mmCIF file of C-alpha atoms in Angstrom:
data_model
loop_
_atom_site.group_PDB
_atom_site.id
_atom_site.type_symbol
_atom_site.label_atom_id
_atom_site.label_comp_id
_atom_site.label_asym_id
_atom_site.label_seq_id
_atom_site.Cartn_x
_atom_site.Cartn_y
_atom_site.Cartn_z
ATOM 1 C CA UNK E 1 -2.644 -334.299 184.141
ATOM 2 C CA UNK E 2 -1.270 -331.501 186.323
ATOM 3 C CA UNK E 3 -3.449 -328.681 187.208
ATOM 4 C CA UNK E 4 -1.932 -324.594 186.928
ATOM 5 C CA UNK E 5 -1.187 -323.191 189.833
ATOM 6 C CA UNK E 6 -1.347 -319.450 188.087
ATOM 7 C CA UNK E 7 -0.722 -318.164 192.083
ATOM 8 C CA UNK E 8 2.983 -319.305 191.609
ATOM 9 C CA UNK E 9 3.015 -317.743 188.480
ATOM 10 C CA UNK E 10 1.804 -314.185 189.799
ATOM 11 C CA UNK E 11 4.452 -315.157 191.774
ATOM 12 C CA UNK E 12 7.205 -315.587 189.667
ATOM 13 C CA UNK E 13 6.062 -312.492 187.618
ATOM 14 C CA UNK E 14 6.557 -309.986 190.821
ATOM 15 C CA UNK E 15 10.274 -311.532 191.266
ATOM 16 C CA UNK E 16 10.788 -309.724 187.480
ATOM 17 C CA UNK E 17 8.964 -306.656 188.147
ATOM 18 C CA UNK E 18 11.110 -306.006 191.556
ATOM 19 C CA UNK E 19 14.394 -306.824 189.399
ATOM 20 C CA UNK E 20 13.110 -304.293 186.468
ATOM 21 C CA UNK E 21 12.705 -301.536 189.340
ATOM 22 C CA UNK E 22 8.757 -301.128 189.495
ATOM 23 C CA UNK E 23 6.011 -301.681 192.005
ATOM 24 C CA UNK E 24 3.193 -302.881 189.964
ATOM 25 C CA UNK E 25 2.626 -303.694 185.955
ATOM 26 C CA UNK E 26 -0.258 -303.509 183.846
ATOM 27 C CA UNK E 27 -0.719 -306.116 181.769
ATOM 28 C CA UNK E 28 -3.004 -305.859 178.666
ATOM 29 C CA UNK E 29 -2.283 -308.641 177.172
ATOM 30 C CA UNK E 30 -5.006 -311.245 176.729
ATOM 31 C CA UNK E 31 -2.395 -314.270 176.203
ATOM 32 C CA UNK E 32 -0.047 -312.570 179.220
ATOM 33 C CA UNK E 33 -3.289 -312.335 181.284
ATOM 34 C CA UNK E 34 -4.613 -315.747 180.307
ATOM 35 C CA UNK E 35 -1.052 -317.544 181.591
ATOM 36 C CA UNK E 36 -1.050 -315.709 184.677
ATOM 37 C CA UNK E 37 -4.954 -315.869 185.481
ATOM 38 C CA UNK E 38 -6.932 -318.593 183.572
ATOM 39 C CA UNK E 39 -9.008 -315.718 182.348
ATOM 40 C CA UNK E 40 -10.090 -315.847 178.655
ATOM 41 C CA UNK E 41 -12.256 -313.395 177.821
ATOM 42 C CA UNK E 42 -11.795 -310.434 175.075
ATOM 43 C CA UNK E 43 -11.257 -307.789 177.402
ATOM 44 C CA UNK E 44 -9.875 -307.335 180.527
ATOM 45 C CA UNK E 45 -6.549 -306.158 181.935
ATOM 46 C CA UNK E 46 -4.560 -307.419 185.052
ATOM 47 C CA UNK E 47 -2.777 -305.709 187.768
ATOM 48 C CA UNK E 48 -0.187 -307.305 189.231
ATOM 49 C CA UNK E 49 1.579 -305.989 192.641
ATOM 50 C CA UNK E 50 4.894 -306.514 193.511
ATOM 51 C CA UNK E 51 4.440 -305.135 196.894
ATOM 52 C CA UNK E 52 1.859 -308.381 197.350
ATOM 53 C CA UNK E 53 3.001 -311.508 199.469
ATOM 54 C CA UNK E 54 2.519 -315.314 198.066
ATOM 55 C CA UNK E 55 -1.190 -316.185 199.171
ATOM 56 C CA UNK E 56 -2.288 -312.677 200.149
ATOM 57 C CA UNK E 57 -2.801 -311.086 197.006
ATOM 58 C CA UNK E 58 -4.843 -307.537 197.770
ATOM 59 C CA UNK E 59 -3.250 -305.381 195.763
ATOM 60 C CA UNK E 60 -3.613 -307.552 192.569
ATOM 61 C CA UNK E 61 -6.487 -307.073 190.801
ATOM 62 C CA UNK E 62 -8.124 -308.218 187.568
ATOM 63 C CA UNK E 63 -10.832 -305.825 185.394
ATOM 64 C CA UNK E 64 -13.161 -306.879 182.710
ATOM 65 C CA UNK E 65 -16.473 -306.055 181.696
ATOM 66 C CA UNK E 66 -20.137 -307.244 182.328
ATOM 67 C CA UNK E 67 -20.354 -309.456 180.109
ATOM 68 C CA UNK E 68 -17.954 -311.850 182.097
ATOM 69 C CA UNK E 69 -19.507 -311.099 185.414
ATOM 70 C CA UNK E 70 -20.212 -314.934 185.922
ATOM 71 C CA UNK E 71 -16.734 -316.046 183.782
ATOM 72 C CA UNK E 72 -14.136 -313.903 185.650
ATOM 73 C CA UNK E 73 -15.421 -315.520 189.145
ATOM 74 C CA UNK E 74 -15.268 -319.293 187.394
ATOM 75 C CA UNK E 75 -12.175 -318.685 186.190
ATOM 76 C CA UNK E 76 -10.278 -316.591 188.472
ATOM 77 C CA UNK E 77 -12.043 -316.972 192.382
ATOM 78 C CA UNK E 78 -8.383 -316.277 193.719
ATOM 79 C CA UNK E 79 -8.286 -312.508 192.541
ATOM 80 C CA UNK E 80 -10.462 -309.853 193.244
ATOM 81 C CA UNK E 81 -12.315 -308.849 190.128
ATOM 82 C CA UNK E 82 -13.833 -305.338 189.025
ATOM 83 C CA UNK E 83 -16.191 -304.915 186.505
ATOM 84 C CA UNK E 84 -15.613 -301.757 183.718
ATOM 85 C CA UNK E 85 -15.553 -301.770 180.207
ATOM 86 C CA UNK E 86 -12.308 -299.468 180.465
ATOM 87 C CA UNK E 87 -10.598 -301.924 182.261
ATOM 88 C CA UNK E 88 -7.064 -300.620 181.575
ATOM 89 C CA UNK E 89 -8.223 -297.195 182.660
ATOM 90 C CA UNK E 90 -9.655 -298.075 185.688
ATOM 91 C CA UNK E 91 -7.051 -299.741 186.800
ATOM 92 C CA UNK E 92 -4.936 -296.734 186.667
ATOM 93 C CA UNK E 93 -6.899 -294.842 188.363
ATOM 94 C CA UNK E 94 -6.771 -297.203 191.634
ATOM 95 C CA UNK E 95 -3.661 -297.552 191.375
ATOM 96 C CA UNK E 96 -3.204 -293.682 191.300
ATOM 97 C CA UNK E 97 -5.801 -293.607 193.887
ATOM 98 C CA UNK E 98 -3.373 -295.990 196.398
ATOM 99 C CA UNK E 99 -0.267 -293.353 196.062
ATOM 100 C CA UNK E 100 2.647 -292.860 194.305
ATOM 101 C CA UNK E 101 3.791 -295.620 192.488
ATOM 102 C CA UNK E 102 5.980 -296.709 189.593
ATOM 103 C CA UNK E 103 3.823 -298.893 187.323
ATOM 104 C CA UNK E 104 5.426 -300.310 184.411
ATOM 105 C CA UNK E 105 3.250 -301.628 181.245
ATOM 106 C CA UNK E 106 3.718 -303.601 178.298
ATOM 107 C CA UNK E 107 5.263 -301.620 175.913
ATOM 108 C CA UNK E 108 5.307 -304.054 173.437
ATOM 109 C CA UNK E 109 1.531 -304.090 172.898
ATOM 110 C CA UNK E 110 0.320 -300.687 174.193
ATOM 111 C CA UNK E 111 -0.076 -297.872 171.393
ATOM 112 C CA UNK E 112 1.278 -294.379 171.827
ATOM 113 C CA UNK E 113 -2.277 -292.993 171.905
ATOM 114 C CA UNK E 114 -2.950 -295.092 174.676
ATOM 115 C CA UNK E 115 -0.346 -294.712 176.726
ATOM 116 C CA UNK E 116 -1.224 -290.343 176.352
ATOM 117 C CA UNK E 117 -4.316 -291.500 177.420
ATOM 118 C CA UNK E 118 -3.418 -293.342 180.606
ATOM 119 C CA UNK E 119 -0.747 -290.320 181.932
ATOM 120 C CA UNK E 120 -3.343 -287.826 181.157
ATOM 121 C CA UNK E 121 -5.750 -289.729 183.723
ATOM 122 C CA UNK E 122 -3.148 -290.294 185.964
ATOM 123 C CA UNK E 123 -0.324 -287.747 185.938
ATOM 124 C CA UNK E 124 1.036 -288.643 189.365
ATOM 125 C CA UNK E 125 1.963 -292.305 187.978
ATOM 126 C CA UNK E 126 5.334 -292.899 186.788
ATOM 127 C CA UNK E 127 4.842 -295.072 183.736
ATOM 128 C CA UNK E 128 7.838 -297.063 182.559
ATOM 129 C CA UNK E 129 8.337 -299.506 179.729
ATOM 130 C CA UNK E 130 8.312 -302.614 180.975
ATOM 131 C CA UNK E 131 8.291 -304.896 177.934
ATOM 132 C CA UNK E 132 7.903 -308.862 177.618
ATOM 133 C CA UNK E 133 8.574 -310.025 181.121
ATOM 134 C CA UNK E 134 5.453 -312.151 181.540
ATOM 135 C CA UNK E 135 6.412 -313.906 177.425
ATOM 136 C CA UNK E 136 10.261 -314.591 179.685
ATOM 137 C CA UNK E 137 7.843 -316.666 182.038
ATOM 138 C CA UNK E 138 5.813 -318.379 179.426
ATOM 139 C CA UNK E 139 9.166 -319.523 177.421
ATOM 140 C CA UNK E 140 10.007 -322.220 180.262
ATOM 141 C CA UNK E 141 7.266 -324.507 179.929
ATOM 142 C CA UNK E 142 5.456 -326.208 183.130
ATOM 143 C CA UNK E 143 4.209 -330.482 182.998
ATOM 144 C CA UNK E 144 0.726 -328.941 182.623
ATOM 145 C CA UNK E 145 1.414 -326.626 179.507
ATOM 146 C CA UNK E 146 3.461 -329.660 177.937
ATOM 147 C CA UNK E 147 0.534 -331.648 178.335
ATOM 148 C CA UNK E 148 -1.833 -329.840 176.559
ATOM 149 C CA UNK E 149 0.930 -329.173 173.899
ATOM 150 C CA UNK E 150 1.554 -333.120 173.137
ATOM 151 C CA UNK E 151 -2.535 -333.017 172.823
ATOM 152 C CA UNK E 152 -2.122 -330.833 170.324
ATOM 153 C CA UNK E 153 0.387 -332.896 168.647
ATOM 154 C CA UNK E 154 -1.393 -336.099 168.717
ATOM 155 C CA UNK E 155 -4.266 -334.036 166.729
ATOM 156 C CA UNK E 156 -2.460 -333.274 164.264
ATOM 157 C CA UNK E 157 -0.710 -336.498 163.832
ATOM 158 C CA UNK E 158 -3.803 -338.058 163.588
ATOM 159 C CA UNK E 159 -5.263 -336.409 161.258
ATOM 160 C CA UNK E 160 -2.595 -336.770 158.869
ATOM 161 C CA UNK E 161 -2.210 -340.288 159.250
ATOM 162 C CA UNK E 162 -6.038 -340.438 158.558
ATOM 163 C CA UNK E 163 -5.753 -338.328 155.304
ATOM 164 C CA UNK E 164 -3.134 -340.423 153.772
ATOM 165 C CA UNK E 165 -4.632 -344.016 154.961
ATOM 166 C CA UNK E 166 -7.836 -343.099 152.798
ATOM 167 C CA UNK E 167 -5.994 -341.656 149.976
ATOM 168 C CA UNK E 168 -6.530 -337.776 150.628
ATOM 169 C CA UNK E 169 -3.106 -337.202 148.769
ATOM 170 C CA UNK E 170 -3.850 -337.879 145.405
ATOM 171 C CA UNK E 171 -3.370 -336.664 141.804
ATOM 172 C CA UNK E 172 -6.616 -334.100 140.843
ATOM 173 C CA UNK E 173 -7.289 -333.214 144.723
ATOM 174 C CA UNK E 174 -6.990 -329.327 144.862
ATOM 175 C CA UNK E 175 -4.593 -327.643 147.749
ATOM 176 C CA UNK E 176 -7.780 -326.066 149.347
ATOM 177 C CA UNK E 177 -9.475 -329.502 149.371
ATOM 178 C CA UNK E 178 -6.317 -331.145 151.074
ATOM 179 C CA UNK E 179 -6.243 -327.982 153.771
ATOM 180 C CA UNK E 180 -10.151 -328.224 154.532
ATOM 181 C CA UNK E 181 -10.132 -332.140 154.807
ATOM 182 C CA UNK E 182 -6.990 -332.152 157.388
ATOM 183 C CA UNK E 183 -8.076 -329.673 159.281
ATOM 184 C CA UNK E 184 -11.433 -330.983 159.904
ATOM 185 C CA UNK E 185 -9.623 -333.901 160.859
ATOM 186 C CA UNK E 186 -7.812 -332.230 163.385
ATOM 187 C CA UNK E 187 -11.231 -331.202 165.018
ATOM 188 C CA UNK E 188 -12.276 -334.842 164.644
ATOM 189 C CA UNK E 189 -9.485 -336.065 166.380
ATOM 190 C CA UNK E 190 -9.367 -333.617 169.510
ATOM 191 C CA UNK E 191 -8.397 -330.258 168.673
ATOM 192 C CA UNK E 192 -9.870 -327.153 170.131
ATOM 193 C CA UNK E 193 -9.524 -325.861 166.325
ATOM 194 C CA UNK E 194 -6.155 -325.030 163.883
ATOM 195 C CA UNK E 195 -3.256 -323.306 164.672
ATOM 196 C CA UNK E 196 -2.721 -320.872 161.810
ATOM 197 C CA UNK E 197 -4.214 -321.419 158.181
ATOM 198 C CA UNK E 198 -3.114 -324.669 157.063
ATOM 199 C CA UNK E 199 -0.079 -324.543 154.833
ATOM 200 C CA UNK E 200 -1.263 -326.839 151.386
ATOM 201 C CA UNK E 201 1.826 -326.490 148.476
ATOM 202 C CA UNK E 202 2.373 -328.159 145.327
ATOM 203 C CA UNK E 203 4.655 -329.177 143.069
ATOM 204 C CA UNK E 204 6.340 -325.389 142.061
ATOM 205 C CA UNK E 205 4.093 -324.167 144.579
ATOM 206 C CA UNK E 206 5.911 -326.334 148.038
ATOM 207 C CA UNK E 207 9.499 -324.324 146.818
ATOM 208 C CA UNK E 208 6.915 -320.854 148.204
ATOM 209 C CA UNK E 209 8.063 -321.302 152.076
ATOM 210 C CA UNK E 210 4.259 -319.915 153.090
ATOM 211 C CA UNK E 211 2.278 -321.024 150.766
ATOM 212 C CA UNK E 212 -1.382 -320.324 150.555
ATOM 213 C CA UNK E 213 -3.726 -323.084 149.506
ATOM 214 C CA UNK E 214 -5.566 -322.474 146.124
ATOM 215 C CA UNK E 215 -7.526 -324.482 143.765
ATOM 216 C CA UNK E 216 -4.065 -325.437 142.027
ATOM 217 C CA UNK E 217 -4.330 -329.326 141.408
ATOM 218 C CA UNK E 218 -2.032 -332.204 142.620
ATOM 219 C CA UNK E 219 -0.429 -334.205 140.225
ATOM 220 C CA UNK E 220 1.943 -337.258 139.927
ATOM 221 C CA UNK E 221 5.667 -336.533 140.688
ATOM 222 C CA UNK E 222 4.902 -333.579 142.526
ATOM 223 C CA UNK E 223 6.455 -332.702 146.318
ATOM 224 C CA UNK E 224 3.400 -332.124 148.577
ATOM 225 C CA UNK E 225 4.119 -329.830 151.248
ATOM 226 C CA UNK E 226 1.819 -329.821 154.516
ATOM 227 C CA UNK E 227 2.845 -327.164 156.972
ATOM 228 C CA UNK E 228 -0.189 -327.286 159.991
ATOM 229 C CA UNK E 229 -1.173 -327.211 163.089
ATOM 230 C CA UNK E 230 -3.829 -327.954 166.344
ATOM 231 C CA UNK E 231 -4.912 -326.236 169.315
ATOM 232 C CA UNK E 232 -5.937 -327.588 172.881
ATOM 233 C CA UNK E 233 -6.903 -325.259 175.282
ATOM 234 C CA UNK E 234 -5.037 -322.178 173.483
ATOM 235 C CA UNK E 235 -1.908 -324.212 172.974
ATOM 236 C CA UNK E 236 -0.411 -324.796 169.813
ATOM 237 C CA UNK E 237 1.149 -327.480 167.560
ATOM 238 C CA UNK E 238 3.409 -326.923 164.664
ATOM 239 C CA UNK E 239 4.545 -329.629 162.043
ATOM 240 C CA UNK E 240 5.194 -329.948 158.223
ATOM 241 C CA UNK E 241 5.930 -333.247 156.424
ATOM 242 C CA UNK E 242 6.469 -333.188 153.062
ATOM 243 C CA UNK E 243 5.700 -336.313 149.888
ATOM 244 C CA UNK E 244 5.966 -337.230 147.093
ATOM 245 C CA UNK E 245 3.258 -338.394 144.761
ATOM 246 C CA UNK E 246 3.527 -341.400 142.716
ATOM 247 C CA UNK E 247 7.038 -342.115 142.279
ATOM 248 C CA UNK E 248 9.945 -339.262 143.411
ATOM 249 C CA UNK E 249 12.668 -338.541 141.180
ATOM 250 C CA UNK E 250 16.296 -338.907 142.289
ATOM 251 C CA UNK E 251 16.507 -335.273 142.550
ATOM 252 C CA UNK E 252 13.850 -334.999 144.839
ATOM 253 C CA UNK E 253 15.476 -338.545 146.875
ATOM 254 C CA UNK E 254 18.132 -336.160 146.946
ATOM 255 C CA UNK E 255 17.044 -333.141 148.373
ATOM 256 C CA UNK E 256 14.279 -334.623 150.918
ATOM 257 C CA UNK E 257 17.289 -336.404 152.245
ATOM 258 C CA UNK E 258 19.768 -333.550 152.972
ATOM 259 C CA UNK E 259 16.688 -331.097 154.568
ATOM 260 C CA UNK E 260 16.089 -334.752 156.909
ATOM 261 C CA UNK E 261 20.075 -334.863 158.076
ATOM 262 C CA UNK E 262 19.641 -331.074 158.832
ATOM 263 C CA UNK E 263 16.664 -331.735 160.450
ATOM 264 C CA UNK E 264 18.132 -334.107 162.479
ATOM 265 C CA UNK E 265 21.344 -332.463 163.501
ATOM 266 C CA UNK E 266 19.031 -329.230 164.734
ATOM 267 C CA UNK E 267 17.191 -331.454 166.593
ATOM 268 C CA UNK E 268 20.538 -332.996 168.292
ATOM 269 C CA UNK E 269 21.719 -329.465 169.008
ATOM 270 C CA UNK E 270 18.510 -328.642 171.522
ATOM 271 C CA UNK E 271 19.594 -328.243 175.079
ATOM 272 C CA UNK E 272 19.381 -326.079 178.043
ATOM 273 C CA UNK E 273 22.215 -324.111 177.548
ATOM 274 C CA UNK E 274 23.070 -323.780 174.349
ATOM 275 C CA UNK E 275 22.984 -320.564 171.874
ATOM 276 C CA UNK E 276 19.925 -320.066 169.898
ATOM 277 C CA UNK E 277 21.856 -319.034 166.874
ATOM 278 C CA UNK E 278 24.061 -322.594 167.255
ATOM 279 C CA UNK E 279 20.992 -324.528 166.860
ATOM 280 C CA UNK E 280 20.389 -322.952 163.907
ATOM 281 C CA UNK E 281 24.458 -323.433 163.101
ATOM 282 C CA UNK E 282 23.943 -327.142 163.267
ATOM 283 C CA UNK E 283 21.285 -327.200 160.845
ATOM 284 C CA UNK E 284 21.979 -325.078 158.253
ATOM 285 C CA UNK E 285 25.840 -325.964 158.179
ATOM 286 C CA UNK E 286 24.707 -329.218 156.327
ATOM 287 C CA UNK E 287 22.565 -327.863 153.975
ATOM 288 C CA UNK E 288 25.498 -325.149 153.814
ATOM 289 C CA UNK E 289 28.175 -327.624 152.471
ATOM 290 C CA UNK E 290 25.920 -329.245 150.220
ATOM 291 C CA UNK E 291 25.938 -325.943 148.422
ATOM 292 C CA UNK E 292 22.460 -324.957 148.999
ATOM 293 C CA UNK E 293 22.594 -322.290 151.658
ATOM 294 C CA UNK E 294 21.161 -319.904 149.661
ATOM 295 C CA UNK E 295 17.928 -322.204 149.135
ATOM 296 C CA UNK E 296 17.716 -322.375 152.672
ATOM 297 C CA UNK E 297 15.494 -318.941 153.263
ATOM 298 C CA UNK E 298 14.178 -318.960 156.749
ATOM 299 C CA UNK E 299 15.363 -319.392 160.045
ATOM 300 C CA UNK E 300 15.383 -322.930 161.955
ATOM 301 C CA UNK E 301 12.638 -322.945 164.303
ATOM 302 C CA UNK E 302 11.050 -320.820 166.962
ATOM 303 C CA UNK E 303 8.930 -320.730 170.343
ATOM 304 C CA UNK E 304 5.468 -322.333 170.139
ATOM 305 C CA UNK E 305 2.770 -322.171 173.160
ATOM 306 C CA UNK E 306 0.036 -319.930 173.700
ATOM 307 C CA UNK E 307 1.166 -318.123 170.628
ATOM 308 C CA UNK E 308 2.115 -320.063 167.432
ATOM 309 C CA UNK E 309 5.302 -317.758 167.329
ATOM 310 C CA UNK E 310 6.938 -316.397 170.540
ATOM 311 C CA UNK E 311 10.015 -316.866 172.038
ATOM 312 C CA UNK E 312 13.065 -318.276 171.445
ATOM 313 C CA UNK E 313 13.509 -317.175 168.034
ATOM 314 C CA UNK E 314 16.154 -319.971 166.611
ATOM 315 C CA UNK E 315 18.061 -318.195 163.785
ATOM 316 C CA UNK E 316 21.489 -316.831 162.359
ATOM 317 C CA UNK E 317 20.759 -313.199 164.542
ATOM 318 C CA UNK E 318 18.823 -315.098 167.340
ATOM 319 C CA UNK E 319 20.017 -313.909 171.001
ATOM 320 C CA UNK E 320 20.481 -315.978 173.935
ATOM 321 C CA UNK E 321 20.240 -319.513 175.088
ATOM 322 C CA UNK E 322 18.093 -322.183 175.449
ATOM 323 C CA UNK E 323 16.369 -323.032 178.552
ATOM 324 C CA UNK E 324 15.014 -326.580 179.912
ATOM 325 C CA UNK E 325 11.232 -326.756 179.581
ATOM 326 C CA UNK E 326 11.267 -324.619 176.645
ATOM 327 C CA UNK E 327 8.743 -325.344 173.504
ATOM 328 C CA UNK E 328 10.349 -324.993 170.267
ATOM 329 C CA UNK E 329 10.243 -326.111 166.279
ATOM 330 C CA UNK E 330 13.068 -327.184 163.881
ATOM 331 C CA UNK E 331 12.138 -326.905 160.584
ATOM 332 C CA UNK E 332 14.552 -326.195 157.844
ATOM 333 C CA UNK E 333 13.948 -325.802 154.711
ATOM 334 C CA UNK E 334 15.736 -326.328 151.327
ATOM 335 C CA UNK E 335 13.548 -324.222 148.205
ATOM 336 C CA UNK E 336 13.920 -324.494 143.992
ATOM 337 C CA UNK E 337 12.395 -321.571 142.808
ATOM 338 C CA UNK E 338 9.983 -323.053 139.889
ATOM 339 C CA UNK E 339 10.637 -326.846 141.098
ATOM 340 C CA UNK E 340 9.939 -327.419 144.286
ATOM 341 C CA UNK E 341 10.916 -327.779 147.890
ATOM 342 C CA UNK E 342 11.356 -329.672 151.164
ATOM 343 C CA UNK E 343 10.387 -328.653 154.548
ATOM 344 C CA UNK E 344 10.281 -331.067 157.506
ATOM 345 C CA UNK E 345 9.220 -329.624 160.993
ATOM 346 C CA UNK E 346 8.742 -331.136 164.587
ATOM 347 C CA UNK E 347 7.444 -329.537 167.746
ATOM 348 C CA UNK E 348 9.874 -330.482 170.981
ATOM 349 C CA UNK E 349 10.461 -329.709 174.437
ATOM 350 C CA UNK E 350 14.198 -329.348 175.591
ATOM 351 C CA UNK E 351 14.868 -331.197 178.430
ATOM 352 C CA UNK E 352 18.003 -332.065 180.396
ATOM 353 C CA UNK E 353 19.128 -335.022 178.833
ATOM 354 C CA UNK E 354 17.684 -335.444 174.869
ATOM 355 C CA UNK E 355 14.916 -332.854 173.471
ATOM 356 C CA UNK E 356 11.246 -334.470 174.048
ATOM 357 C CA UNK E 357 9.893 -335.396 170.686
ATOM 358 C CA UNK E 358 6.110 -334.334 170.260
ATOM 359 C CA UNK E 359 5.028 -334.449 166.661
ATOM 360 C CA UNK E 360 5.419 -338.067 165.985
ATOM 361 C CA UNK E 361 4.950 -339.017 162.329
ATOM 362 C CA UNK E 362 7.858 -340.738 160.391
ATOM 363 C CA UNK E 363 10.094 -338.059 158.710
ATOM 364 C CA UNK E 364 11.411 -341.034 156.296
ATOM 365 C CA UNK E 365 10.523 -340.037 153.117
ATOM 366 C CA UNK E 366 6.706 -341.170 152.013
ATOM 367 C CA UNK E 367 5.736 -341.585 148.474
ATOM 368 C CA UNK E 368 2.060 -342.231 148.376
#
C-alpha cells in the first residue's frame, strides 16, 4: 500500500491559501489537521505558511499539549512541534510575534467567542474567513486514502455476509440484537470500529429513512433495512442492503426493483466532470416516472472519507462537479409511510473511465 506523503499535501494547501489572498491559516480542525499532518490527538492546532518553500518548512508549525509530547514527534518528525495546552492561542501569538500578517482561519468550525478571543490577543493580525479549503483537498482522494477506504469496505461486507450465512436475519431477533451482532462483526473482520450507529429497521420501521434500532422484533414478510458502516484508520465505509424475510410480496418485488434501476443509473452517472445535482437527476428521474418521487425523501449520495459526511453533497440543490479520485455514496431511497421501504447504498470512487465499486455485496434482491 502507498504511504502519505502529508509534505505534498501542506503543499497543495499553501497553493489555496495564496489564491484566497492570505499568508498563513490556522487550522483547528482535528480531521483538517490529521490529513495534512498524521497527527491524531484531541488537541492541537496547525499553522500552515504560505510564505514556506516545499521541503523547508520553518514557518509551519504544529501545537498540542503534554500529553502528546512523545505522539506529536512519532507522528509528525517533519514539523516543528510546540507544546501548550492553548494551542490555538499560542499560535497566534507567534505568528503576531513574526510581523504583520494576514492569517485566515476556519470559519466553519471556529465560534464567535473564540475568534474575540484570538483578535483581542493579537490585534495587529488581520483575521479573515478562510473557510473549507483543506475539506477542497480531502474531496480528491489519493491511492493511499482509497486503500484504507476499500478496507473499510471489505469489513463491512464481511460481516454481513457472516450474519446472514448463520442465520442472524431471522423472525424474533430484535433490531438492537441485529445492530450489536454486525457490528461486532465488523471489528472481527478488520475494522478500527463503526462508522456511525448502525442503522437496524423493520418492517414499518425500514419506510423511517434513519432509523434507530430498538427492541422492535423481526418477523416474516417484513423488509429488513441495514444501513452501516466500518472504519480503518479514521476512514469510513457506508452501505445499506435491504431483505426480505421469508417470502417478499409482489409489492415489495416491485419496489426493491425500481430503488435497484435507480441505483444503478446513479451509479452510471459518476464521473469527473459531471454536475452533482445530475447524478442525483439520473437517479431520482426513474423513481420519478414511476410515480413515486414524493417517496423518494433524501438526497442521492454524498462525500465519505475521514468524515462519514463531507463533500460532494449529491442532491437536487447540490453545487458543482465531480472530480476524479473523489469518494462518494449512491443510495436512493423509495419510503411507504406505515409499510415499509427500500434503500440500497454503495461506497465508490470516480475514476476516469467507470466509477470504482467498493462495497461489494449483491444488490439482487435476497430473501432469507
Amino acid at each position: 500500500m502507498s504511504t502519505v506523503d502529508h509534505g505534498s499535501r501542506r503543499a497543495a494547501l499553501r497553493t489555496l491559501l495564496t489564491d484566497w489572498g492570505v499568508e498563513a491559516l490556522l487550522v483547528t480542525d482535528l480531521l483538517n489537521i490529521r490529513y495534512l499532518t498524521g497527527f491524531t490527538g484531541s488537541n492541537a492546532a496547525l499553522l500552515v505558511d504560505a510564505r514556506d518553500e516545499p521541503g523547508a518548512e520553518s514557518r509551519t508549525l504544529i501545537c498540542t499539549d503534554g500529553r502528546y509530547l512523545i505522539q506529536v514527534g512519532e507522528q509528525v518528525p517533519d514539523l516543528e512541534a510546540v507544546i501548550d495546552r492553548a494551542s490555538a492561542a499560542h499560535l497566534i501569538g507567534r505568528c503576531a510575534d513574526a510581523g504583520p500578517v494576514r492569517l485566515g482561519f476556519e470559519s466553519h468550525v471556529v465560534t464567535v467567542d473564540e475568534l474575540a478571543a484570538w483578535q483581542e490577543l493579537a490585534p495587529s493580525l488581520e483575521m479573515t474567513r478562510a473557510p473549507r479549503l483543506v475539506e477542497r483537498l480531502r474531496m480528491v482522494k489519493d491511492e493511499h486514502e482509497v486503500g484504507l477506504l476499500r478496507r473499510a469496505c471489505a469489513a463491512a461486507d464481511l460481516a454481513l455476509a457472516v450474519l446472514v450465512e448463520r442465520g442472524g436475519l431471522r423472525p424474533g431477533r430484535t433490531e438492537r440484537e441485529v445492530g450489536r451482532e454486525l457490528e461486532f462483526l465488523m471489528l472481527e473482520h478488520g475494522a478500527d470500529g463503526i462508522s456511525f450507529e448502525t442503522i437496524v429497521a423493520a418492517g414499518a420501521n425500514s419506510a423511517i429513512p434513519h432509523h434507530r434500532p430498538t427492541d422492535a422484533t423481526l418477523a416474516a414478510g417484513d423488509f429488513v433495512k441495514l444501513d452501516f458502516g466500518a472504519t480503518v484508520e479514521g476512514y469510513h465505509s457506508d452501505m445499506t442492503r435491504t431483505f426480505v424475510l421469508g417470502a417478499a410480496a409482489d409489492w415489495q418485488r416491485e419496489v426493491y426493483e425500481l430503488v435497484a434501476t435507480a441505483q444503478t443509473a446513479g451509479r452510471a452517472a459518476l464521473a469527473p466532470g459531471v454536475e452533482v445535482a445530475a447524478v442525483d437527476a439520473a437517479a431520482r428521474s426513474v423513481i420519478e416516472a414511476a410515480g413515486y418521487g414524493e417517496l423518494f425523501l433524501h438526497g442521492l449520495g454524498h462525500g465519505v472519507g475521514l468524515e462519514i459526511h463531507e463533500a460532494p453533497g449529491i442532491g437536487k440543490l447540490g453545487t458543482g462537479t465531480l472530480l476524479a479520485g473523489a469518494a462518494v455514496t449512491v443510495e436512493p431511497g423509495v419510503y411507504f409511510s406505515g409499510r415499509g421501504g427500500v434503500r440500497i447504498e454503495d461506497t465508490l470512487v470516480v475514476r476516469e473511465q467507470e466509477p470504482e465499486l467498493l462495497t461489494l455485496t449483491t444488490k439482487d434482491l435476497v430473501i432469507v
